[in-house]
Amino acid sequence: STSEEMELARKAAGVCDISPVGKLDLQGDAVLDGLSRVLALQGALKVGRVVRCSNPTSSEDSGDAVKVAGLSYDEAMVFTSPGEASPVAGFLEEGLDGCAHLVDVTSSWAGVCMLGPRSQSVLSRLVELDLDPAVFADGSCAQGKAAEVHVLVIRSDIGGLLAYELYVTWDYGEYLWDALLHAGGSEGVGAIGVEALDGLRAGV
């Protein structure tokens, strides 16, 4: 049940498929400054950091409906709620006025969220990055390898729980999913659904 899945995440860790999340890749020399301006971000967007903001195309979304990750000085990723990538892309293309090249990669990238007190210890076996909470703080992002494939990792804690989002190209999505469940099997890690994830986000 959903309540059992939520309890699993609170006690050990849950793995949830978040592939429907909208994903926009932007590249350009002034892309970080441009996104900070167009989205009216609180503070400048920096490499290795993630900033949350409201959806600029909807007045009903919560304040963290969009996440912006600074990947390098000339590349960033924008993540939206499912189904919102297209309107947000249109808004950004108009506001950035050609200073960045935007590609909607929603259908070509898979996403997995792993959250719970044991998530970091399990990921440390697979991900070739230092994910120690003291080093890789909430709101951090980095690119590296997980189980020998390229991965983008974002720490995005949920309701006091450690939470990590991992994004890989679509052809490695199932492989990453299986690797996470296999690595965490001995620690009680299991799969959870979107309803459980939404409940944890809502603090149910």
Short mmCIF file of C-alpha atoms in Angstrom, two decimals:
data_model
loop_
_atom_site.label_atom_id
_atom_site.label_comp_id
_atom_site.label_asym_id
_atom_site.label_seq_id
_atom_site.Cartn_x
_atom_site.Cartn_y
_atom_site.Cartn_z
CA SER A 1 0.00 0.00 0.00
CA THR A 2 1.01 3.63 -0.32
CA SER A 3 1.37 3.98 3.45
CA GLU A 4 3.65 0.93 3.58
CA GLU A 5 5.79 2.34 0.79
CA MET A 6 6.11 5.64 2.64
CA GLU A 7 7.13 3.81 5.81
CA LEU A 8 9.72 1.86 3.80
CA ALA A 9 11.26 5.13 2.60
CA ARG A 10 11.29 6.56 6.14
CA LYS A 11 12.98 3.50 7.66
CA ALA A 12 15.35 2.42 4.88
CA ALA A 13 15.06 3.92 1.39
CA GLY A 14 12.65 3.91 -1.51
CA VAL A 15 13.38 4.01 -5.23
CA CYS A 16 10.84 5.79 -7.44
CA ASP A 17 10.66 6.27 -11.22
CA ILE A 18 10.52 10.02 -11.94
CA SER A 19 11.17 9.81 -15.69
CA PRO A 20 8.04 11.85 -16.60
CA VAL A 21 9.65 14.95 -15.04
CA GLY A 22 10.25 17.59 -17.72
CA LYS A 23 13.92 18.04 -18.63
CA LEU A 24 15.34 20.95 -20.63
CA ASP A 25 19.02 21.20 -21.54
CA LEU A 26 20.36 24.70 -22.17
CA GLN A 27 23.80 25.61 -23.47
CA GLY A 28 25.44 28.97 -24.10
CA ASP A 29 28.15 31.25 -22.78
CA ALA A 30 25.70 33.37 -20.76
CA VAL A 31 23.18 30.66 -19.91
CA LEU A 32 23.60 30.80 -16.12
CA ASP A 33 23.15 34.56 -15.95
CA GLY A 34 20.34 34.40 -18.49
CA LEU A 35 18.36 31.85 -16.48
CA SER A 36 18.89 33.79 -13.28
CA ARG A 37 17.43 36.86 -14.98
CA VAL A 38 14.53 35.26 -16.86
CA LEU A 39 13.35 33.13 -13.94
CA ALA A 40 14.02 35.87 -11.37
CA LEU A 41 16.05 33.45 -9.26
CA GLN A 42 16.99 34.37 -5.72
CA GLY A 43 20.73 34.85 -6.16
CA ALA A 44 22.92 33.94 -9.12
CA LEU A 45 22.83 30.41 -10.51
CA LYS A 46 26.18 28.74 -9.84
CA VAL A 47 27.92 25.64 -11.15
CA GLY A 48 27.19 22.66 -8.93
CA ARG A 49 24.10 24.18 -7.34
CA VAL A 50 20.35 23.74 -7.84
CA VAL A 51 17.83 26.54 -7.38
CA ARG A 52 14.08 26.01 -6.98
CA CYS A 53 11.50 28.47 -8.23
CA SER A 54 7.85 28.69 -9.24
CA ASN A 55 6.64 27.71 -12.69
CA PRO A 56 6.71 30.98 -14.70
CA THR A 57 3.88 29.76 -16.95
CA SER A 58 1.42 28.86 -14.18
CA SER A 59 0.01 30.84 -11.26
CA GLU A 60 -1.15 27.69 -9.48
CA ASP A 61 2.14 25.83 -9.07
CA SER A 62 4.02 25.65 -5.77
CA GLY A 63 7.18 27.64 -5.21
CA ASP A 64 9.50 24.76 -6.10
CA ALA A 65 7.74 23.48 -9.23
CA VAL A 66 10.87 24.20 -11.32
CA LYS A 67 14.45 23.23 -10.49
CA VAL A 68 17.43 24.77 -12.28
CA ALA A 69 20.80 23.00 -12.09
CA GLY A 70 24.07 24.68 -13.03
CA LEU A 71 26.12 21.93 -14.70
CA SER A 72 29.02 24.03 -16.02
CA TYR A 73 29.71 27.64 -16.88
CA ASP A 74 27.95 27.17 -20.22
CA GLU A 75 25.33 24.48 -19.51
CA ALA A 76 22.30 24.11 -17.28
CA MET A 77 19.34 21.77 -16.89
CA VAL A 78 15.81 22.90 -16.06
CA PHE A 79 13.42 20.37 -14.51
CA THR A 80 9.65 20.88 -14.51
CA SER A 81 6.58 19.04 -13.30
CA PRO A 82 5.41 16.31 -15.72
CA GLY A 83 3.73 17.79 -18.77
CA GLU A 84 5.10 21.29 -18.17
CA ALA A 85 8.31 21.10 -20.21
CA SER A 86 6.84 22.53 -23.42
CA PRO A 87 5.31 25.74 -22.00
CA VAL A 88 8.36 26.39 -19.82
CA ALA A 89 10.63 25.85 -22.86
CA GLY A 90 8.63 28.41 -24.84
CA PHE A 91 8.87 30.91 -22.01
CA LEU A 92 12.64 30.44 -21.71
CA GLU A 93 13.30 30.65 -25.44
CA GLU A 94 11.43 33.94 -25.64
CA GLY A 95 13.09 35.40 -22.54
CA LEU A 96 16.61 34.25 -23.33
CA ASP A 97 16.28 35.70 -26.85
CA GLY A 98 18.81 33.45 -28.55
CA CYS A 99 21.56 33.64 -25.93
CA ALA A 100 21.22 29.91 -25.24
CA HIS A 101 20.48 26.78 -27.24
CA LEU A 102 17.57 24.84 -25.66
CA VAL A 103 16.71 21.19 -26.25
CA ASP A 104 13.80 19.33 -24.64
CA VAL A 105 15.39 16.04 -23.50
CA THR A 106 12.40 14.77 -21.49
CA SER A 107 11.91 11.70 -23.67
CA SER A 108 15.61 10.87 -23.96
CA TRP A 109 16.55 10.96 -20.26
CA ALA A 110 15.25 8.65 -17.52
CA GLY A 111 15.07 9.72 -13.90
CA VAL A 112 15.10 7.84 -10.59
CA CYS A 113 14.63 9.27 -7.09
CA MET A 114 16.15 7.46 -4.12
CA LEU A 115 15.18 8.76 -0.70
CA GLY A 116 15.50 7.63 2.88
CA PRO A 117 18.11 7.39 5.63
CA ARG A 118 20.06 4.62 3.87
CA SER A 119 20.06 6.18 0.41
CA GLN A 120 23.49 7.76 0.69
CA SER A 121 25.18 4.58 1.93
CA VAL A 122 23.65 2.57 -0.92
CA LEU A 123 24.53 5.15 -3.57
CA SER A 124 28.11 5.33 -2.31
CA ARG A 125 28.59 1.78 -3.61
CA LEU A 126 27.53 2.74 -7.12
CA VAL A 127 28.21 6.44 -7.68
CA GLU A 128 31.77 7.67 -8.23
CA LEU A 129 31.14 10.95 -6.42
CA ASP A 130 31.54 12.00 -2.80
CA LEU A 131 27.91 12.09 -1.65
CA ASP A 132 28.72 12.54 2.04
CA PRO A 133 25.93 14.84 3.32
CA ALA A 134 28.55 17.15 4.81
CA VAL A 135 30.14 17.59 1.38
CA PHE A 136 27.25 17.11 -1.05
CA ALA A 137 24.66 19.33 0.63
CA ASP A 138 20.98 19.67 -0.18
CA GLY A 139 20.71 21.60 -3.44
CA SER A 140 23.97 20.24 -4.88
CA CYS A 141 24.39 18.69 -8.32
CA ALA A 142 27.25 16.93 -10.07
CA GLN A 143 27.96 14.69 -13.02
CA GLY A 144 29.87 11.44 -12.74
CA LYS A 145 29.40 7.71 -13.12
CA ALA A 146 26.96 5.32 -11.47
CA ALA A 147 27.48 1.61 -12.11
CA GLU A 148 29.86 2.63 -14.91
CA VAL A 149 27.37 4.84 -16.82
CA HIS A 150 27.21 8.62 -17.00
CA VAL A 151 24.81 10.12 -14.47
CA LEU A 152 23.63 13.50 -13.25
CA VAL A 153 23.03 13.46 -9.49
CA ILE A 154 20.96 16.07 -7.64
CA ARG A 155 20.45 16.12 -3.90
CA SER A 156 16.90 17.30 -3.25
CA ASP A 157 15.85 16.37 0.29
CA ILE A 158 12.17 15.67 0.98
CA GLY A 159 10.51 16.23 4.33
CA GLY A 160 13.71 15.81 6.32
CA LEU A 161 14.71 12.68 4.37
CA LEU A 162 17.88 12.42 2.34
CA ALA A 163 16.81 12.33 -1.30
CA TYR A 164 18.81 12.02 -4.50
CA GLU A 165 17.64 12.33 -8.09
CA LEU A 166 19.66 10.44 -10.69
CA TYR A 167 19.31 11.08 -14.41
CA VAL A 168 20.74 8.89 -17.17
CA THR A 169 20.07 8.52 -20.88
CA TRP A 170 16.91 6.52 -21.54
CA ASP A 171 18.72 3.37 -22.71
CA TYR A 172 20.33 3.01 -19.27
CA GLY A 173 17.21 3.76 -17.21
CA GLU A 174 16.21 0.16 -16.51
CA TYR A 175 19.84 -0.77 -15.87
CA LEU A 176 20.19 1.96 -13.24
CA TRP A 177 16.87 0.99 -11.62
CA ASP A 178 17.97 -2.64 -11.27
CA ALA A 179 21.41 -1.64 -9.98
CA LEU A 180 19.93 0.55 -7.23
CA LEU A 181 17.51 -2.14 -6.03
CA HIS A 182 20.21 -4.80 -6.12
CA ALA A 183 22.68 -2.65 -4.17
CA GLY A 184 20.09 -1.79 -1.54
CA GLY A 185 18.40 -5.15 -1.21
CA SER A 186 20.38 -6.18 1.87
CA GLU A 187 19.41 -2.92 3.62
CA GLY A 188 15.68 -3.21 3.05
CA VAL A 189 15.52 -0.79 0.10
CA GLY A 190 12.54 -1.28 -2.20
CA ALA A 191 10.53 0.29 -5.00
CA ILE A 192 7.86 2.88 -4.22
CA GLY A 193 5.26 4.57 -6.41
CA VAL A 194 4.61 8.18 -7.29
CA GLU A 195 1.70 8.40 -4.82
CA ALA A 196 4.05 7.50 -1.95
CA LEU A 197 6.60 10.04 -3.16
CA ASP A 198 3.95 12.76 -3.39
CA GLY A 199 2.75 11.87 0.11
CA LEU A 200 6.24 12.24 1.53
CA ARG A 201 6.62 15.58 -0.25
CA ALA A 202 3.33 16.73 1.24
CA GLY A 203 4.37 15.62 4.71
CA VAL A 204 1.52 13.12 5.05
#
